[in-house]
PDB file of C-alpha atoms and ligand atoms in Angstrom:
ATOM      1  CA  MET A   1      21.051  38.493  22.096  1.00 94.00           C
ATOM      2  CA  GLU A   2      17.459  39.022  23.189  1.00 96.00           C
ATOM      3  CA  LEU A   3      14.508  40.425  21.289  1.00 97.00           C
ATOM      4  CA  ILE A   4      10.991  41.035  22.574  1.00 98.00           C
ATOM      5  CA  LYS A   5       7.960  41.221  20.310  1.00 98.00           C
ATOM      6  CA  LYS A   6       4.251  41.519  21.025  1.00 98.00           C
ATOM      7  CA  THR A   7       1.415  40.297  18.877  1.00 98.00           C
ATOM      8  CA  TYR A   8      -2.275  41.061  19.190  1.00 98.00           C
ATOM      9  CA  SER A   9      -3.829  38.243  17.148  1.00 98.00           C
ATOM     10  CA  ALA A  10      -3.032  34.740  15.942  1.00 98.00           C
ATOM     11  CA  GLN A  11      -2.585  36.207  12.468  1.00 98.00           C
ATOM     12  CA  GLU A  12       0.072  38.610  13.729  1.00 98.00           C
ATOM     13  CA  THR A  13       1.880  35.739  15.404  1.00 98.00           C
ATOM     14  CA  LYS A  14       1.875  33.831  12.133  1.00 98.00           C
ATOM     15  CA  GLN A  15       3.224  36.899  10.357  1.00 98.00           C
ATOM     16  CA  LEU A  16       6.036  37.260  12.888  1.00 98.00           C
ATOM     17  CA  ALA A  17       6.932  33.591  12.547  1.00 98.00           C
ATOM     18  CA  TYR A  18       6.693  33.850   8.760  1.00 98.00           C
ATOM     19  CA  GLN A  19       9.342  36.562   8.813  1.00 97.00           C
ATOM     20  CA  LEU A  20      11.549  34.374  10.968  1.00 97.00           C
ATOM     21  CA  GLY A  21      11.039  31.527   8.494  1.00 97.00           C
ATOM     22  CA  ARG A  22      12.175  33.853   5.745  1.00 96.00           C
ATOM     23  CA  SER A  23      15.395  34.758   7.545  1.00 95.00           C
ATOM     24  CA  ILE A  24      16.555  31.343   8.797  1.00 95.00           C
ATOM     25  CA  GLN A  25      18.641  28.730   7.066  1.00 90.00           C
ATOM     26  CA  GLN A  26      18.552  25.001   7.448  1.00 88.00           C
ATOM     27  CA  GLY A  27      20.325  23.538  10.456  1.00 91.00           C
ATOM     28  CA  ILE A  28      18.521  25.835  12.860  1.00 94.00           C
ATOM     29  CA  LEU A  29      16.840  24.657  16.032  1.00 95.00           C
ATOM     30  CA  ILE A  30      14.044  26.762  17.484  1.00 97.00           C
ATOM     31  CA  THR A  31      12.568  25.951  20.872  1.00 98.00           C
ATOM     32  CA  LEU A  32       9.114  27.232  21.830  1.00 98.00           C
ATOM     33  CA  GLN A  33       8.286  27.458  25.508  1.00 98.00           C
ATOM     34  CA  GLY A  34       4.917  28.541  26.762  1.00 98.00           C
ATOM     35  CA  ASP A  35       1.773  27.269  28.420  1.00 97.00           C
ATOM     36  CA  LEU A  36      -0.885  25.337  26.600  1.00 95.00           C
ATOM     37  CA  GLY A  37      -2.717  27.727  24.300  1.00 96.00           C
ATOM     38  CA  SER A  38       0.054  30.324  24.331  1.00 98.00           C
ATOM     39  CA  GLY A  39       0.625  29.973  20.588  1.00 98.00           C
ATOM     40  CA  LYS A  40       3.467  27.517  19.986  1.00 97.00           C
ATOM     41  CA  THR A  41       1.681  25.645  17.216  1.00 96.00           C
ATOM     42  CA  THR A  42       0.267  28.852  15.742  1.00 98.00           C
ATOM     43  CA  PHE A  43       3.817  30.199  15.589  1.00 98.00           C
ATOM     44  CA  THR A  44       5.026  27.016  13.910  1.00 98.00           C
ATOM     45  CA  GLN A  45       2.284  27.338  11.275  1.00 98.00           C
ATOM     46  CA  GLY A  46       3.544  30.790  10.310  1.00 98.00           C
ATOM     47  CA  LEU A  47       7.140  29.622  10.330  1.00 98.00           C
ATOM     48  CA  ALA A  48       6.257  26.766   7.984  1.00 98.00           C
ATOM     49  CA  LYS A  49       4.681  29.225   5.545  1.00 98.00           C
ATOM     50  CA  GLY A  50       7.948  31.159   5.628  1.00 98.00           C
ATOM     51  CA  LEU A  51       9.714  27.954   4.591  1.00 98.00           C
ATOM     52  CA  ASP A  52       7.290  27.602   1.655  1.00 98.00           C
ATOM     53  CA  ILE A  53       5.680  24.532   3.179  1.00 98.00           C
ATOM     54  CA  GLU A  54       2.217  24.087   1.720  1.00 97.00           C
ATOM     55  CA  LYS A  55       0.768  21.509   4.084  1.00 96.00           C
ATOM     56  CA  THR A  56      -0.965  22.862   7.161  1.00 94.00           C
ATOM     57  CA  VAL A  57       1.039  22.284  10.305  1.00 95.00           C
ATOM     58  CA  ASN A  58      -0.986  21.039  13.222  1.00 91.00           C
ATOM     59  CA  SER A  59      -0.177  19.896  16.687  1.00 83.00           C
ATOM     60  CA  PRO A  60       1.987  16.769  16.665  1.00 69.00           C
ATOM     61  CA  THR A  61       0.999  15.871  20.223  1.00 63.00           C
ATOM     62  CA  PHE A  62      -0.128  12.371  19.345  1.00 72.00           C
ATOM     63  CA  THR A  63       2.780  11.550  17.096  1.00 80.00           C
ATOM     64  CA  ILE A  64       5.545  13.454  18.917  1.00 86.00           C
ATOM     65  CA  SER A  65       7.118  14.528  15.648  1.00 89.00           C
ATOM     66  CA  LYS A  66       6.027  15.442  12.144  1.00 93.00           C
ATOM     67  CA  ILE A  67       8.020  16.189   9.038  1.00 93.00           C
ATOM     68  CA  TYR A  68       7.145  18.766   6.383  1.00 96.00           C
ATOM     69  CA  HIS A  69       8.872  19.437   3.092  1.00 96.00           C
ATOM     70  CA  GLY A  70       9.285  22.875   1.556  1.00 97.00           C
ATOM     71  CA  ARG A  71      12.008  25.261   0.434  1.00 96.00           C
ATOM     72  CA  LEU A  72      13.558  24.093   3.694  1.00 96.00           C
ATOM     73  CA  ASN A  73      12.451  20.908   5.451  1.00 96.00           C
ATOM     74  CA  LEU A  74      10.908  21.180   8.874  1.00 96.00           C
ATOM     75  CA  ILE A  75      10.665  18.714  11.704  1.00 94.00           C
ATOM     76  CA  HIS A  76       8.131  19.720  14.328  1.00 95.00           C
ATOM     77  CA  ILE A  77       8.568  17.960  17.662  1.00 92.00           C
ATOM     78  CA  ASP A  78       6.153  18.140  20.570  1.00 92.00           C
ATOM     79  CA  ALA A  79       8.049  16.812  23.578  1.00 91.00           C
ATOM     80  CA  TYR A  80       5.124  17.092  25.994  1.00 90.00           C
ATOM     81  CA  ARG A  81       4.675  13.350  26.343  1.00 86.00           C
ATOM     82  CA  LEU A  82       8.399  12.738  26.678  1.00 85.00           C
ATOM     83  CA  GLN A  83       8.505  14.287  30.137  1.00 83.00           C
ATOM     84  CA  GLY A  84      10.639  12.120  32.409  1.00 79.00           C
ATOM     85  CA  LEU A  85      11.717   9.761  29.635  1.00 76.00           C
ATOM     86  CA  HIS A  86      15.489   9.702  29.661  1.00 68.00           C
ATOM     87  CA  GLN A  87      16.312   7.561  26.703  1.00 70.00           C
ATOM     88  CA  ASP A  88      17.762   7.866  23.247  1.00 69.00           C
ATOM     89  CA  LEU A  89      14.916   9.368  21.285  1.00 71.00           C
ATOM     90  CA  GLY A  90      16.638   9.195  17.915  1.00 72.00           C
ATOM     91  CA  PHE A  91      16.292  12.922  17.299  1.00 75.00           C
ATOM     92  CA  ASP A  92      20.019  13.509  16.864  1.00 74.00           C
ATOM     93  CA  GLU A  93      19.782  13.148  13.121  1.00 71.00           C
ATOM     94  CA  PHE A  94      17.370  16.067  13.006  1.00 70.00           C
ATOM     95  CA  PHE A  95      19.706  18.464  14.767  1.00 77.00           C
ATOM     96  CA  ASP A  96      21.789  18.626  11.652  1.00 77.00           C
ATOM     97  CA  PRO A  97      22.218  20.919   8.688  1.00 83.00           C
ATOM     98  CA  GLN A  98      19.443  19.331   6.659  1.00 87.00           C
ATOM     99  CA  TRP A  99      16.606  20.392   8.881  1.00 91.00           C
ATOM    100  CA  VAL A 100      14.885  23.269  10.494  1.00 95.00           C
ATOM    101  CA  CYS A 101      13.786  21.835  13.810  1.00 95.00           C
ATOM    102  CA  VAL A 102      11.044  23.273  16.039  1.00 96.00           C
ATOM    103  CA  VAL A 103      10.527  21.841  19.509  1.00 95.00           C
ATOM    104  CA  GLU A 104       7.494  22.537  21.670  1.00 95.00           C
ATOM    105  CA  TRP A 105       7.977  21.728  25.394  1.00 94.00           C
ATOM    106  CA  PRO A 106      11.806  21.713  25.051  1.00 94.00           C
ATOM    107  CA  GLN A 107      12.212  21.656  28.829  1.00 94.00           C
ATOM    108  CA  TYR A 108      11.254  17.979  28.775  1.00 91.00           C
ATOM    109  CA  ILE A 109      14.151  16.971  26.543  1.00 90.00           C
ATOM    110  CA  ASP A 110      16.583  19.700  27.507  1.00 89.00           C
ATOM    111  CA  GLU A 111      19.492  17.306  28.020  1.00 86.00           C
ATOM    112  CA  ILE A 112      19.492  16.189  24.383  1.00 87.00           C
ATOM    113  CA  LEU A 113      19.016  19.605  22.770  1.00 90.00           C
ATOM    114  CA  PRO A 114      22.025  21.291  21.184  1.00 88.00           C
ATOM    115  CA  LYS A 115      22.921  24.621  22.771  1.00 86.00           C
ATOM    116  CA  ASN A 116      23.224  26.448  19.485  1.00 87.00           C
ATOM    117  CA  ARG A 117      19.618  27.450  18.957  1.00 94.00           C
ATOM    118  CA  ILE A 118      16.984  30.143  19.136  1.00 97.00           C
ATOM    119  CA  ASP A 119      14.911  29.967  22.298  1.00 98.00           C
ATOM    120  CA  VAL A 120      11.453  31.525  22.216  1.00 98.00           C
ATOM    121  CA  ARG A 121       9.413  32.053  25.350  1.00 98.00           C
ATOM    122  CA  ILE A 122       5.748  32.879  24.793  1.00 98.00           C
ATOM    123  CA  LEU A 123       3.683  34.631  27.408  1.00 98.00           C
ATOM    124  CA  ARG A 124      -0.067  34.846  27.178  1.00 98.00           C
ATOM    125  CA  ILE A 125      -0.932  38.394  28.233  1.00 98.00           C
ATOM    126  CA  ASP A 126      -4.666  38.132  27.581  1.00 98.00           C
ATOM    127  CA  GLU A 127      -6.998  36.436  25.128  1.00 98.00           C
ATOM    128  CA  LEU A 128      -5.426  37.958  22.034  1.00 98.00           C
ATOM    129  CA  SER A 129      -2.096  39.366  23.225  1.00 98.00           C
ATOM    130  CA  ARG A 130       1.147  37.449  23.445  1.00 98.00           C
ATOM    131  CA  GLU A 131       4.694  38.439  24.300  1.00 98.00           C
ATOM    132  CA  PHE A 132       7.540  36.645  22.523  1.00 98.00           C
ATOM    133  CA  VAL A 133      11.010  36.677  24.026  1.00 98.00           C
ATOM    134  CA  PHE A 134      13.612  35.490  21.534  1.00 98.00           C
ATOM    135  CA  ALA A 135      17.069  34.602  22.818  1.00 97.00           C
ATOM    136  CA  CYS A 136      20.128  33.253  21.051  1.00 96.00           C
ATOM    137  CA  ASP A 137      23.896  33.327  20.884  1.00 93.00           C
ATOM    138  CA  GLN A 138      25.665  36.109  19.100  1.00 93.00           C
ATOM    139  CA  SER A 139      26.391  33.678  16.259  1.00 91.00           C
ATOM    140  CA  LEU A 140      22.662  33.622  15.388  1.00 93.00           C
ATOM    141  CA  ALA A 141      22.027  37.319  16.013  1.00 93.00           C
ATOM    142  CA  THR A 142      21.634  38.110  12.317  1.00 93.00           C
ATOM    143  CA  VAL A 143      18.654  35.768  12.200  1.00 92.00           C
ATOM    144  CA  LEU A 144      16.857  37.803  14.848  1.00 93.00           C
ATOM    145  CA  GLU A 145      17.751  40.997  13.047  1.00 91.00           C
ATOM    146  CA  GLY A 146      15.475  39.652  10.307  1.00 88.00           C
ATOM    147  CA  ILE A 147      12.451  40.096  12.574  1.00 94.00           C
ATOM    148  CA  ALA A 148      13.592  43.085  14.660  1.00 91.00           C
TER     149      ALA A 148
HETATM  150  N1  ADP B 201      -1.636  36.721  19.569  1.00 68.02           N
HETATM  151  C1  ADP B 201      -1.867  35.403  19.432  1.00 68.02           C
HETATM  152  N2  ADP B 201      -0.870  34.580  19.063  1.00 68.02           N
HETATM  153  C2  ADP B 201      -1.074  33.247  18.946  1.00 68.02           C
HETATM  154  N3  ADP B 201      -2.240  32.629  19.186  1.00 68.02           N
HETATM  155  C3  ADP B 201      -3.279  33.400  19.566  1.00 68.02           C
HETATM  156  C4  ADP B 201      -3.140  34.813  19.706  1.00 68.02           C
HETATM  157  N4  ADP B 201      -4.329  35.312  20.099  1.00 68.02           N
HETATM  158  C5  ADP B 201      -5.170  34.274  20.195  1.00 68.02           C
HETATM  159  N5  ADP B 201      -4.562  33.116  19.878  1.00 68.02           N
HETATM  160  C6  ADP B 201      -5.192  31.786  19.920  1.00 68.02           C
HETATM  161  O1  ADP B 201      -4.564  31.032  20.945  1.00 68.02           O
HETATM  162  C7  ADP B 201      -4.523  29.653  20.567  1.00 68.02           C
HETATM  163  C8  ADP B 201      -3.095  29.159  20.555  1.00 68.02           C
HETATM  164  O2  ADP B 201      -3.124  27.779  20.350  1.00 68.02           O
HETATM  165  P1  ADP B 201      -1.839  26.938  19.965  1.00 68.02           P
HETATM  166  O3  ADP B 201      -1.040  27.671  18.947  1.00 68.02           O
HETATM  167  O4  ADP B 201      -2.311  25.565  19.627  1.00 68.02           O
HETATM  168  O5  ADP B 201      -1.049  26.918  21.351  1.00 68.02           O
HETATM  169  P2  ADP B 201       0.023  25.881  21.926  1.00 68.02           P
HETATM  170  O6  ADP B 201       0.618  25.126  20.768  1.00 68.02           O
HETATM  171  O7  ADP B 201       1.004  26.773  22.624  1.00 68.02           O
HETATM  172  O8  ADP B 201      -0.715  25.011  22.880  1.00 68.02           O
HETATM  173  C9  ADP B 201      -5.170  29.546  19.202  1.00 68.02           C
HETATM  174  O9  ADP B 201      -6.519  29.213  19.365  1.00 68.02           O
HETATM  175  C10 ADP B 201      -5.014  30.980  18.654  1.00 68.02           C
HETATM  176  O10 ADP B 201      -6.015  31.299  17.700  1.00 68.02           O
HETATM  177 MG1   MG B 202       0.926  23.007  20.448  1.00 68.02          MG
END
């Protein structure tokens, strides 16, 4: 299933992600692909609000992963600095029913990512406009219906 959404401000992106956070359950993996500045972290901030996480999510670039606790627990992974590293990263435990997992730069750790997931591609149209292309298996289609 594929769903395309446009937003016209960072706030709208957060709102879209918030709605997704409201409709997901734990055990879900969401990958966010898009250039630097496209809105991956902004999206994750809105998603975290939808999980009733109170702490502000910021870019985990220097720590690779960060954990947040809320109604559902979130692990936010930024794989940017893992490019070309083919080793056991110890993330397996996070791709399990206890976590909502968000991965920025998933293309760099593609070989270890489970296939059952929601892929989001973000395109920067102009300064304030972004296009979000959501894609997932039929088994997760109801989740996307929550933001359609
Ligand atoms: N429609 C929009 N959606 C998301 N971010 C937007 C939008 N319009 C402008 N922005 C700005 O673009 C930047 C996105 O940064 P960030 O979320 O850190 O990107 P990334 O994590 O992809 O590098 C922020 O400064 C945000 O305010
Ligand atoms: Mg980021």
